[in-house]
């Protein structure tokens, strides 16, 4: 099995774990983890796609992945902040509706 | 010179956002004005340029692709830029009355506001798939931050749900981008069309990107997050979200569809997308009819109106393209007016429940007037921007003998009339059994005026169509001929 | 200079009341004197402008305002003989109705809103009158729906809200079909101005079935407002509106706009010849006849005065449709002239019904007993209107029926005579008992609900009725004079049937 295929398999596995976690978990922190795992799966895939054919890796996907990681970090930080605020206001760290609230 | 103008459009708001965080509170209003007022003056010469040359391309700081950033301006981008700048100014007036720049809440609100604007401008100029991803992410995060400034539990919960879906959607899009690069070796939106041949991998990539973008544009049946998010955000924020934020991801779909995949013959997927639009129009309108709160009516109306923007896919042709673009602009202005007015009403009454609105025409005449005028455009009644859009859609459908789409557009207008007249009837003509005793806080005149100006702009679009349509005609890629 | 004037005059005539309407909104509820002043000044100014345009038209000019709305599609306001007929009628009746309404609504709430929309409604009517092509007509037609809805639901009672909903359901559905027909027509022919005799025939189109469908789509669009059976149901329900609104809706604005649209459609878009060639005239005439009979029969069963008048409108407005559907110069004259005659007579009847209700609380037919002794002038006006509707000479209604009958015979449509006779008998059957009660029965001890109003107010209301009643008499008596509606209409029709 080529190393590229291995990477693709790993990516698919990670993506599956992420999707599963996103659907199953109710705590927001877990959902956030799941999304990060999905993101990492995509990064792995993109790095694998840039695997060197002639010994010189393509720089573009590397740059894209780096940027992607930066964005993932900031989005995660933002989500954490939002989660903390949500907990402060509603006392919940999940998205289950409060049945008493009416909109 | 032109490069500098484009850069100013993107970097002035971003610079302003940074300065707002650093500067003392008393300077904030000045900074806001200083970065907002020049924007229309940047757009004016660009408009002349585009009317003349049709297209302008540049690479940022001279770094060549693929690692450098390439910008491209055409009539579609330009029109949406105008829409955004007009909204920034007019909705900004309403927001300024609500979130005083010098206050604490102002410090939370205005940097995000400018970040949103800068992000939208960068998105509209970006010419490659990855930069579209970055800027779309910026727009989404800023938008969600703005929803959260509403502060209530419902707003935060809606923001969180929107965030999770949006992050997932971005990942789908990014996955598609990765696949495209692996296949084509380039990410340039406008050159991809030449290298990318129809096939399994490119098709998968396109589907992934479309799926992600459809979630972000809240196209039926992926709209579930929108009503809560738009209905619970502060009025001016809802205005921006409904009027432009959901549209820019749709804008990317248009770019992908008509430029990147412009040569592919895709009648069946196009029909499918059109059917999603039909579902959006019918379902969104039906739900708008049964809402109990004004802002929820308006939010479901957005779900419905976004459906029209999908009709461009099955009808694909110059007329449909003009129709959809015109609808995008007209709906943006009218919907912003509705949300600004609804926000003012909510802030004054402390509630936007429809049955509490009785007799409001006497007490908040300017806001109700804005509501009524914007409704006229949304229903597509003449003379208004909405009517021009509807007329062009009908013409486009007629030219292709697409009677079904014609009936849909006509029916959509009737449904819009049904839910909007319901609101107007309750607001203006209901006998006042409720609500008269409640104390009313007059909204700031500036906020009411902003709503009215937006509504008037939506009506005025009904008279100014010729130059706009001419611009759009020049920008039509023409690749997809029916 | 003259060219400039010719360009801007039609727009000014349309917009003067829109401007007044907006000013009334801005002035607000409390500034009553300013509002009254604005109302009357705008109505007078409009009458003057329309008169000026009328002079130009008589001198053989056609003032025209044209601006591009969409590429290849113009918004055209153009004054020709037909538009002047309708424009003069509505400008004149607007002035009278404004005076009446100011007095009628003296003490009721939300008057700023009422008069604001009232003015906007007249703007739309004037736009419809002046519309130079079908798109412009459509735009003002929609505007009319929008501006009359607030008048229909003005009182805000649940009955008013319900009838407002029905009104919108009918009119908006109608206009959606109208729009589809319009798009289809433009797809076939491109944008065409209204031209006497129609423009389509010259294009030599050979897809008759498409033209037929378009015709019926447009007829439905107009027919909803013209209350053609079975699209009439909103009209009696809309009677919950205040009396001046009903008067204006029935006499000039909505119903008449629909009928006027049918005239434009038949005479200026398709042209009488094409309508005849396609065999569209006969079905339209049958539809109109059914409406005439049906409306009259239902009017018989109404116990409420305004409802009876409403069904009478359903019936009478279809005379216009009938006239143009029969075709031929004489019947067309009969139809067009009824546009004016029905307006004058019906507005008189509604004014009087409003006075009965406002002063004495009389709303039902059995309450009319002996009202002639109490309100002789009003009752006299009512009588003039009613007799005119029946078609008794010399009141205006007689002339319409005469021309319709003669025209039908000229075209060999003898069955129309039967319709006219039946309708006349029915008219007599539902109006004469009213007149008998008014003049021959004894008044009751006490009127249902007597209101005290100032002398000025009752004078304004009764004066308005007398004015319109005398118009109705005058156009009948003086029909032979050169400037009478009849000679004007004859002039128009000569263009259609050279």
JSON list of C-alpha atoms in Angstrom, two decimals, chain A residues 6-62:
[
{"chain": "A", "resi": 6, "resn": "UNK", "atom": "CA", "xyz": [-2.53, 5.28, 3.88]},
{"chain": "A", "resi": 7, "resn": "UNK", "atom": "CA", "xyz": [-2.93, 9.02, 4.35]},
{"chain": "A", "resi": 8, "resn": "UNK", "atom": "CA", "xyz": [-6.23, 9.00, 2.53]},
{"chain": "A", "resi": 9, "resn": "UNK", "atom": "CA", "xyz": [-7.48, 6.13, 4.68]},
{"chain": "A", "resi": 10, "resn": "UNK", "atom": "CA", "xyz": [-6.40, 7.93, 7.85]},
{"chain": "A", "resi": 11, "resn": "UNK", "atom": "CA", "xyz": [-8.14, 11.06, 6.66]},
{"chain": "A", "resi": 12, "resn": "UNK", "atom": "CA", "xyz": [-11.33, 9.17, 5.93]},
{"chain": "A", "resi": 13, "resn": "UNK", "atom": "CA", "xyz": [-11.22, 7.53, 9.34]},
{"chain": "A", "resi": 14, "resn": "UNK", "atom": "CA", "xyz": [-10.67, 10.84, 11.10]},
{"chain": "A", "resi": 15, "resn": "UNK", "atom": "CA", "xyz": [-13.49, 12.45, 9.14]},
{"chain": "A", "resi": 16, "resn": "UNK", "atom": "CA", "xyz": [-15.82, 9.62, 10.13]},
{"chain": "A", "resi": 17, "resn": "UNK", "atom": "CA", "xyz": [-14.93, 9.98, 13.78]},
{"chain": "A", "resi": 18, "resn": "UNK", "atom": "CA", "xyz": [-15.57, 13.70, 13.51]},
{"chain": "A", "resi": 19, "resn": "UNK", "atom": "CA", "xyz": [-18.99, 13.31, 11.89]},
{"chain": "A", "resi": 20, "resn": "UNK", "atom": "CA", "xyz": [-19.96, 10.67, 14.45]},
{"chain": "A", "resi": 21, "resn": "UNK", "atom": "CA", "xyz": [-18.90, 12.90, 17.33]},
{"chain": "A", "resi": 22, "resn": "UNK", "atom": "CA", "xyz": [-20.69, 15.91, 15.93]},
{"chain": "A", "resi": 23, "resn": "UNK", "atom": "CA", "xyz": [-23.94, 14.03, 15.69]},
{"chain": "A", "resi": 24, "resn": "UNK", "atom": "CA", "xyz": [-23.74, 12.04, 18.92]},
{"chain": "A", "resi": 25, "resn": "UNK", "atom": "CA", "xyz": [-22.27, 14.51, 21.40]},
{"chain": "A", "resi": 26, "resn": "UNK", "atom": "CA", "xyz": [-24.57, 16.97, 23.07]},
{"chain": "A", "resi": 27, "resn": "UNK", "atom": "CA", "xyz": [-21.98, 18.90, 25.05]},
{"chain": "A", "resi": 28, "resn": "UNK", "atom": "CA", "xyz": [-20.74, 21.76, 22.92]},
{"chain": "A", "resi": 29, "resn": "UNK", "atom": "CA", "xyz": [-17.10, 21.15, 23.80]},
{"chain": "A", "resi": 30, "resn": "UNK", "atom": "CA", "xyz": [-17.34, 17.66, 22.38]},
{"chain": "A", "resi": 31, "resn": "UNK", "atom": "CA", "xyz": [-19.01, 18.96, 19.24]},
{"chain": "A", "resi": 32, "resn": "UNK", "atom": "CA", "xyz": [-16.17, 21.43, 18.87]},
{"chain": "A", "resi": 33, "resn": "UNK", "atom": "CA", "xyz": [-13.60, 18.67, 19.24]},
{"chain": "A", "resi": 34, "resn": "UNK", "atom": "CA", "xyz": [-15.43, 16.70, 16.61]},
{"chain": "A", "resi": 35, "resn": "UNK", "atom": "CA", "xyz": [-15.31, 19.57, 14.17]},
{"chain": "A", "resi": 36, "resn": "UNK", "atom": "CA", "xyz": [-11.61, 20.01, 14.78]},
{"chain": "A", "resi": 37, "resn": "UNK", "atom": "CA", "xyz": [-11.03, 16.35, 14.08]},
{"chain": "A", "resi": 38, "resn": "UNK", "atom": "CA", "xyz": [-12.93, 16.69, 10.82]},
{"chain": "A", "resi": 39, "resn": "UNK", "atom": "CA", "xyz": [-10.77, 19.68, 9.94]},
{"chain": "A", "resi": 40, "resn": "UNK", "atom": "CA", "xyz": [-7.64, 17.73, 10.63]},
{"chain": "A", "resi": 41, "resn": "UNK", "atom": "CA", "xyz": [-8.84, 14.94, 8.38]},
{"chain": "A", "resi": 42, "resn": "UNK", "atom": "CA", "xyz": [-9.08, 17.44, 5.54]},
{"chain": "A", "resi": 43, "resn": "UNK", "atom": "CA", "xyz": [-5.65, 18.84, 6.29]},
{"chain": "A", "resi": 44, "resn": "UNK", "atom": "CA", "xyz": [-4.17, 15.34, 6.19]},
{"chain": "A", "resi": 45, "resn": "UNK", "atom": "CA", "xyz": [-5.85, 14.75, 2.87]},
{"chain": "A", "resi": 46, "resn": "UNK", "atom": "CA", "xyz": [-4.52, 17.96, 1.40]},
{"chain": "A", "resi": 47, "resn": "UNK", "atom": "CA", "xyz": [-0.99, 17.25, 2.55]},
{"chain": "A", "resi": 48, "resn": "UNK", "atom": "CA", "xyz": [-1.28, 13.77, 1.09]},
{"chain": "A", "resi": 49, "resn": "UNK", "atom": "CA", "xyz": [-2.39, 15.25, -2.20]},
{"chain": "A", "resi": 50, "resn": "UNK", "atom": "CA", "xyz": [0.74, 17.34, -2.33]},
{"chain": "A", "resi": 51, "resn": "UNK", "atom": "CA", "xyz": [2.96, 14.29, -1.85]},
{"chain": "A", "resi": 52, "resn": "UNK", "atom": "CA", "xyz": [6.15, 14.72, -3.86]},
{"chain": "A", "resi": 53, "resn": "UNK", "atom": "CA", "xyz": [6.20, 12.92, -7.15]},
{"chain": "A", "resi": 54, "resn": "UNK", "atom": "CA", "xyz": [9.62, 14.03, -8.17]},
{"chain": "A", "resi": 55, "resn": "UNK", "atom": "CA", "xyz": [11.02, 14.56, -4.68]},
{"chain": "A", "resi": 56, "resn": "UNK", "atom": "CA", "xyz": [9.91, 18.21, -4.43]},
{"chain": "A", "resi": 57, "resn": "UNK", "atom": "CA", "xyz": [6.66, 18.71, -2.56]},
{"chain": "A", "resi": 58, "resn": "UNK", "atom": "CA", "xyz": [4.18, 21.22, -3.96]},
{"chain": "A", "resi": 59, "resn": "UNK", "atom": "CA", "xyz": [4.29, 24.30, -1.75]},
{"chain": "A", "resi": 60, "resn": "UNK", "atom": "CA", "xyz": [0.78, 25.48, -2.40]},
{"chain": "A", "resi": 61, "resn": "UNK", "atom": "CA", "xyz": [-1.19, 22.85, -0.44]},
{"chain": "A", "resi": 62, "resn": "UNK", "atom": "CA", "xyz": [1.27, 23.25, 2.41]}
]
